[in-house]
Amino acid sequence: MLTDLGRDGLWEYRSGYAAPAGFDAFWAATLTEARAHDIGVRLTPVETPLRLIDVFDVTFAGFGGHPVRAWLKLPRGGEGPLPAVVQFHGYGGSRGSELDQLHWAAAGYAHLQVDVRGQGGVTADPAGSGPAHPGHLTRGIESRETYVYRRIFTDAARAVDAVRAIGAVDPGRVAVVGNSQGGGIALAAAALVPDVAAVHAQAPFLCDFRRASLVAGERPYTELTGYLAMHRNRVEQVFAVLSYFDGVGFASRATAPAWFSVGLMDDIVPPSTVFGAYHAYRGPKEIAVWEYSAHEAGGDDDLRAVLDAFGAVSGQ
């Protein structure tokens, strides 16, 4: 069943989000602080049974100079410099196995799979947190300085810096991609590093927070509503903090060609929140609307379309 507005309503919908006056200065200062640390990219070859793809365990310096881990997959024998794809994973997940997600390298790209800090993988989050609802969404939500996605989004921008520092990569042809949380992170990265070449945001999470808090019936957004139910006198302060991290704000600052996708039966990320970001997106954009799909959106059909689209952008 439909979980949100119908197709006509989604095309008409515009988010009520407004970026705070200090949005750009806050992020400029955050990135300047992060980039004071040497990116420190380290590549460790990984033995695998793969014969056509080389795999490396990557470490680079993210927010606070903290180590962030990733996989790098390169087509063996590929002639460089290569276009690159930086991928971010879904909520609570990880970079996965070194044998997962081989399609980008198989298509001729350098593929960096970032392990989001403090979630299900191997990248720690050394920063502490005040009281939070179980999960990740409300960690550090007392202020914009301590909120967990300040660190995660900064790591994402530094991931682009890191892949550009790798000799096999063409720094002018770096795209950012992700599903769900990964899509929201990709939108943030596209705004924070405005010269990325392309973006794919599949059912992006972390967009249009206020709307999501009112209509989402499933985790992770219910972590936010649960927190606000316990801290009912902090509602406006919480949304003031989240205004610095809303994907609608990042979308309105990103200019790279972008491909969005959404499933109209998604009960995790309300479709209207995806359209809120899509309508605000500043650059050239397309959106695939899947009427009978849920949070997977178009699945492999999205991937096929984006491989074709990125090939045209990157010259692959």
Short mmCIF file of C-alpha atoms in Angstrom, two decimals:
data_model
loop_
_atom_site.label_atom_id
_atom_site.label_comp_id
_atom_site.label_asym_id
_atom_site.label_seq_id
_atom_site.Cartn_x
_atom_site.Cartn_y
_atom_site.Cartn_z
CA MET A 1 0.00 0.00 0.00
CA LEU A 2 1.03 3.61 -0.44
CA THR A 3 2.76 4.90 2.67
CA ASP A 4 2.67 8.63 1.88
CA LEU A 5 1.34 11.01 -0.75
CA GLY A 6 0.26 9.72 -4.14
CA ARG A 7 2.23 10.40 -7.30
CA ASP A 8 0.50 13.73 -8.07
CA GLY A 9 0.92 14.94 -4.51
CA LEU A 10 4.61 14.06 -4.52
CA TRP A 11 5.25 16.10 -7.66
CA GLU A 12 3.46 19.04 -6.04
CA TYR A 13 5.08 18.66 -2.60
CA ARG A 14 7.75 21.13 -1.49
CA SER A 15 9.52 20.78 1.84
CA GLY A 16 8.99 23.40 4.51
CA TYR A 17 12.66 23.11 5.48
CA ALA A 18 14.71 26.31 5.62
CA ALA A 19 18.48 26.25 6.13
CA PRO A 20 19.73 28.21 9.15
CA ALA A 21 21.73 31.37 8.48
CA GLY A 22 24.90 29.73 9.76
CA PHE A 23 24.68 26.56 7.66
CA ASP A 24 27.45 27.32 5.17
CA ALA A 25 29.82 28.88 7.71
CA PHE A 26 29.37 25.90 10.04
CA TRP A 27 30.27 23.39 7.37
CA ALA A 28 33.12 25.47 5.97
CA ALA A 29 34.68 25.67 9.44
CA THR A 30 34.11 21.96 10.05
CA LEU A 31 35.85 20.98 6.80
CA THR A 32 38.72 23.41 7.37
CA GLU A 33 39.30 21.83 10.77
CA ALA A 34 39.17 18.31 9.31
CA ARG A 35 41.51 19.16 6.43
CA ALA A 36 44.12 20.45 8.88
CA HIS A 37 44.88 16.75 9.38
CA ASP A 38 46.88 15.03 6.67
CA ILE A 39 44.60 12.70 4.72
CA GLY A 40 47.07 9.89 5.43
CA VAL A 41 45.74 7.37 2.90
CA ARG A 42 47.11 3.88 3.54
CA LEU A 43 46.47 0.99 1.14
CA THR A 44 47.04 -2.59 2.27
CA PRO A 45 46.66 -5.27 -0.44
CA VAL A 46 44.10 -7.99 0.40
CA GLU A 47 44.47 -11.57 -0.79
CA THR A 48 41.26 -12.74 -2.48
CA PRO A 49 40.27 -15.44 -4.98
CA LEU A 50 39.37 -12.70 -7.47
CA ARG A 51 41.38 -12.76 -10.68
CA LEU A 52 40.22 -9.58 -12.38
CA ILE A 53 39.90 -7.18 -9.43
CA ASP A 54 42.54 -5.97 -6.97
CA VAL A 55 41.32 -5.24 -3.43
CA PHE A 56 42.91 -2.99 -0.82
CA ASP A 57 42.05 -2.31 2.81
CA VAL A 58 42.11 1.48 3.04
CA THR A 59 42.54 3.80 6.02
CA PHE A 60 42.27 7.59 5.80
CA ALA A 61 41.85 10.47 8.25
CA GLY A 62 38.28 11.65 8.74
CA PHE A 63 36.71 14.05 11.23
CA GLY A 64 39.17 14.90 14.01
CA GLY A 65 41.88 12.98 12.20
CA HIS A 66 40.13 9.77 13.31
CA PRO A 67 40.92 6.69 11.16
CA VAL A 68 38.16 5.69 8.74
CA ARG A 69 38.27 2.34 6.96
CA ALA A 70 37.15 1.42 3.44
CA TRP A 71 37.64 -1.15 0.71
CA LEU A 72 39.21 -0.04 -2.56
CA LYS A 73 38.55 -2.25 -5.58
CA LEU A 74 40.39 -1.67 -8.83
CA PRO A 75 40.01 -3.45 -12.18
CA ARG A 76 43.22 -5.44 -12.56
CA GLY A 77 45.27 -4.13 -15.44
CA GLY A 78 42.95 -1.15 -15.92
CA GLU A 79 44.55 1.79 -17.67
CA GLY A 80 44.57 4.82 -15.40
CA PRO A 81 43.72 7.31 -14.37
CA LEU A 82 40.34 5.72 -13.63
CA PRO A 83 37.00 7.31 -12.83
CA ALA A 84 36.01 6.56 -9.23
CA VAL A 85 32.84 5.84 -7.29
CA VAL A 86 32.70 6.49 -3.53
CA GLN A 87 29.92 4.44 -1.95
CA PHE A 88 28.27 4.83 1.47
CA HIS A 89 26.23 2.05 3.08
CA GLY A 90 22.83 1.86 4.74
CA TYR A 91 21.94 2.58 8.35
CA GLY A 92 23.66 0.36 10.90
CA GLY A 93 25.52 -1.53 8.18
CA SER A 94 29.14 -1.76 7.16
CA ARG A 95 31.49 -1.78 4.18
CA GLY A 96 30.67 -5.49 3.91
CA SER A 97 32.96 -8.21 2.63
CA GLU A 98 35.87 -7.61 0.29
CA LEU A 99 33.97 -9.89 -2.13
CA ASP A 100 30.77 -7.79 -2.13
CA GLN A 101 29.76 -5.09 -4.58
CA LEU A 102 32.04 -5.99 -7.47
CA HIS A 103 30.05 -4.34 -10.25
CA TRP A 104 31.71 -0.92 -10.14
CA ALA A 105 35.24 -2.33 -10.50
CA ALA A 106 33.97 -4.75 -13.13
CA ALA A 107 32.63 -1.74 -15.05
CA GLY A 108 36.07 -0.09 -14.98
CA TYR A 109 35.82 2.20 -11.96
CA ALA A 110 37.98 2.58 -8.89
CA HIS A 111 35.46 1.76 -6.16
CA LEU A 112 35.85 3.02 -2.58
CA GLN A 113 33.37 1.42 -0.13
CA VAL A 114 33.41 3.56 3.00
CA ASP A 115 32.76 2.04 6.43
CA VAL A 116 30.55 4.52 8.33
CA ARG A 117 31.93 5.23 11.77
CA GLY A 118 30.31 3.81 14.88
CA GLN A 119 27.92 1.46 13.09
CA GLY A 120 28.17 -2.23 12.15
CA GLY A 121 31.63 -2.34 10.64
CA VAL A 122 35.22 -1.80 11.74
CA THR A 123 35.42 2.02 11.98
CA ALA A 124 35.14 3.31 15.54
CA ASP A 125 33.62 6.63 16.58
CA PRO A 126 35.93 7.92 19.34
CA ALA A 127 33.59 10.82 20.19
CA GLY A 128 31.29 10.43 23.19
CA SER A 129 27.55 11.03 23.27
CA GLY A 130 24.95 12.28 25.68
CA PRO A 131 21.62 10.53 26.25
CA ALA A 132 20.20 9.01 23.05
CA HIS A 133 17.34 6.81 21.95
CA PRO A 134 18.60 3.29 21.05
CA GLY A 135 20.18 3.42 17.60
CA HIS A 136 22.38 6.02 15.94
CA LEU A 137 20.03 8.79 14.82
CA THR A 138 19.94 10.80 18.07
CA ARG A 139 23.56 10.35 19.20
CA GLY A 140 24.98 13.74 20.18
CA ILE A 141 21.80 15.55 19.16
CA GLU A 142 22.23 18.10 21.99
CA SER A 143 24.17 20.41 19.65
CA ARG A 144 25.35 20.77 16.07
CA GLU A 145 28.94 20.35 17.26
CA THR A 146 28.34 16.98 18.92
CA TYR A 147 25.76 15.44 16.56
CA VAL A 148 27.01 12.17 15.08
CA TYR A 149 26.26 13.10 11.47
CA ARG A 150 28.65 16.03 11.71
CA ARG A 151 31.39 13.45 11.99
CA ILE A 152 29.88 11.08 9.41
CA PHE A 153 29.31 13.77 6.77
CA THR A 154 32.82 15.11 7.32
CA ASP A 155 34.18 11.59 6.86
CA ALA A 156 32.26 11.45 3.57
CA ALA A 157 33.89 14.62 2.27
CA ARG A 158 37.27 13.30 3.35
CA ALA A 159 36.56 10.03 1.55
CA VAL A 160 36.37 12.02 -1.69
CA ASP A 161 39.65 13.72 -0.75
CA ALA A 162 41.14 10.29 -0.04
CA VAL A 163 40.19 8.65 -3.32
CA ARG A 164 41.50 11.68 -5.19
CA ALA A 165 44.87 11.16 -3.49
CA ILE A 166 45.19 7.65 -4.96
CA GLY A 167 47.41 7.59 -8.02
CA ALA A 168 45.18 5.31 -10.07
CA VAL A 169 42.24 7.74 -9.84
CA ASP A 170 41.31 10.69 -12.03
CA PRO A 171 40.40 13.33 -9.41
CA GLY A 172 38.09 15.08 -11.87
CA ARG A 173 35.88 12.01 -12.33
CA VAL A 174 34.72 11.04 -8.83
CA ALA A 175 31.06 10.19 -8.20
CA VAL A 176 29.26 9.54 -4.90
CA VAL A 177 26.53 6.94 -4.42
CA GLY A 178 24.45 5.26 -1.74
CA ASN A 179 21.17 3.66 -0.75
CA SER A 180 19.06 4.87 2.21
CA GLN A 181 21.50 6.32 4.77
CA GLY A 182 24.14 6.03 2.07
CA GLY A 183 22.01 8.15 -0.26
CA GLY A 184 21.67 10.85 2.37
CA ILE A 185 25.43 10.79 2.97
CA ALA A 186 26.05 11.00 -0.79
CA LEU A 187 23.88 14.14 -1.00
CA ALA A 188 25.87 15.70 1.84
CA ALA A 189 29.16 14.80 0.17
CA ALA A 190 28.00 16.31 -3.13
CA ALA A 191 27.30 19.61 -1.40
CA LEU A 192 30.44 19.63 0.76
CA VAL A 193 32.69 18.70 -2.20
CA PRO A 194 30.81 20.56 -4.95
CA ASP A 195 33.04 19.45 -7.83
CA VAL A 196 32.15 15.76 -7.68
CA ALA A 197 31.16 14.45 -11.09
CA ALA A 198 27.83 12.75 -10.33
CA VAL A 199 25.49 11.56 -7.56
CA HIS A 200 23.15 8.60 -7.12
CA ALA A 201 20.80 8.78 -4.12
CA GLN A 202 18.60 5.68 -3.92
CA ALA A 203 15.72 6.13 -1.42
CA PRO A 204 17.83 8.67 0.51
CA PHE A 205 17.41 8.79 4.29
CA LEU A 206 18.27 11.89 6.39
CA CYS A 207 16.14 14.27 4.31
CA ASP A 208 13.25 16.52 5.40
CA PHE A 209 13.55 15.52 9.07
CA ARG A 210 10.47 17.35 10.31
CA ARG A 211 8.20 15.78 7.72
CA ALA A 212 9.76 12.36 8.32
CA SER A 213 9.18 12.61 12.07
CA LEU A 214 5.46 13.11 11.45
CA VAL A 215 4.76 10.42 8.85
CA ALA A 216 7.37 7.65 9.19
CA GLY A 217 6.14 4.59 11.03
CA GLU A 218 9.33 2.52 11.01
CA ARG A 219 12.90 2.80 12.23
CA PRO A 220 15.18 4.65 11.97
CA TYR A 221 12.98 7.78 12.00
CA THR A 222 10.99 6.39 14.94
CA GLU A 223 14.20 6.67 16.96
CA LEU A 224 13.80 10.43 16.57
CA THR A 225 10.12 10.40 17.51
CA GLY A 226 10.89 8.16 20.48
CA TYR A 227 13.55 10.58 21.67
CA LEU A 228 11.21 13.55 21.30
CA ALA A 229 8.48 11.71 23.19
CA MET A 230 10.88 11.42 26.13
CA HIS A 231 12.29 14.95 25.73
CA ARG A 232 9.08 16.72 24.78
CA ASN A 233 10.36 20.13 25.85
CA ARG A 234 13.32 19.94 23.46
CA VAL A 235 11.45 19.61 20.17
CA GLU A 236 12.43 22.97 18.70
CA GLN A 237 16.03 22.71 19.92
CA VAL A 238 16.35 19.27 18.30
CA PHE A 239 15.02 20.45 14.95
CA ALA A 240 17.30 23.50 15.15
CA VAL A 241 20.25 21.10 15.41
CA LEU A 242 18.95 18.86 12.63
CA SER A 243 18.55 21.85 10.33
CA TYR A 244 22.35 21.74 9.85
CA PHE A 245 22.19 18.13 8.67
CA ASP A 246 19.06 17.94 6.53
CA GLY A 247 19.50 16.46 3.07
CA VAL A 248 17.16 19.11 1.65
CA GLY A 249 19.70 21.76 2.66
CA PHE A 250 22.55 19.82 1.09
CA ALA A 251 20.53 19.14 -2.06
CA SER A 252 19.95 22.86 -2.55
CA ARG A 253 23.73 23.37 -2.58
CA ALA A 254 24.79 20.47 -4.84
CA THR A 255 25.21 20.96 -8.58
CA ALA A 256 26.59 17.68 -9.99
CA PRO A 257 24.28 15.65 -12.26
CA ALA A 258 22.11 13.57 -9.91
CA TRP A 259 19.96 10.46 -10.18
CA PHE A 260 17.39 9.85 -7.44
CA SER A 261 15.06 6.90 -7.00
CA VAL A 262 12.09 6.21 -4.75
CA GLY A 263 9.61 3.43 -4.03
CA LEU A 264 6.08 4.66 -3.36
CA MET A 265 5.45 1.79 -0.91
CA ASP A 266 8.54 2.61 1.18
CA ASP A 267 7.60 2.44 4.88
CA ILE A 268 11.13 3.30 6.09
CA VAL A 269 11.91 6.50 4.17
CA PRO A 270 8.68 8.38 3.35
CA PRO A 271 8.59 9.15 -0.39
CA SER A 272 7.68 12.79 0.26
CA THR A 273 11.02 13.29 2.04
CA VAL A 274 12.86 12.00 -1.04
CA PHE A 275 10.86 14.37 -3.22
CA GLY A 276 11.62 17.18 -0.77
CA ALA A 277 15.31 16.71 -1.50
CA TYR A 278 14.76 16.07 -5.21
CA HIS A 279 12.74 19.24 -5.75
CA ALA A 280 15.38 21.28 -3.87
CA TYR A 281 18.30 19.78 -5.78
CA ARG A 282 20.18 22.54 -7.55
CA GLY A 283 21.89 20.66 -10.36
CA PRO A 284 20.64 18.60 -13.33
CA LYS A 285 18.53 15.76 -11.95
CA GLU A 286 16.33 12.79 -12.72
CA ILE A 287 14.20 10.62 -10.45
CA ALA A 288 13.00 7.07 -11.01
CA VAL A 289 9.62 6.51 -9.36
CA TRP A 290 8.72 2.88 -8.62
CA GLU A 291 5.02 2.67 -7.84
CA TYR A 292 4.97 -0.85 -6.38
CA SER A 293 8.41 -0.88 -4.73
CA ALA A 294 9.31 -0.32 -1.09
CA HIS A 295 12.67 0.70 0.41
CA GLU A 296 14.63 -1.16 -2.25
CA ALA A 297 13.29 1.41 -4.77
CA GLY A 298 14.33 0.15 -8.22
CA GLY A 299 16.96 -2.29 -6.97
CA ASP A 300 19.03 -3.63 -9.84
CA ASP A 301 17.01 -1.59 -12.33
CA ASP A 302 18.30 1.56 -10.62
CA LEU A 303 21.83 0.17 -10.78
CA ARG A 304 21.56 -0.61 -14.48
CA ALA A 305 20.31 2.90 -15.25
CA VAL A 306 22.99 4.58 -13.14
CA LEU A 307 25.79 2.50 -14.63
CA ASP A 308 24.66 3.73 -18.05
CA ALA A 309 24.29 7.33 -16.84
CA PHE A 310 27.64 7.41 -15.04
CA GLY A 311 29.29 5.89 -18.09
CA ALA A 312 28.13 8.84 -20.16
CA VAL A 313 29.33 11.33 -17.53
CA SER A 314 32.71 9.66 -16.92
CA GLY A 315 33.46 8.59 -20.46
CA GLN A 316 33.50 4.90 -19.53
#
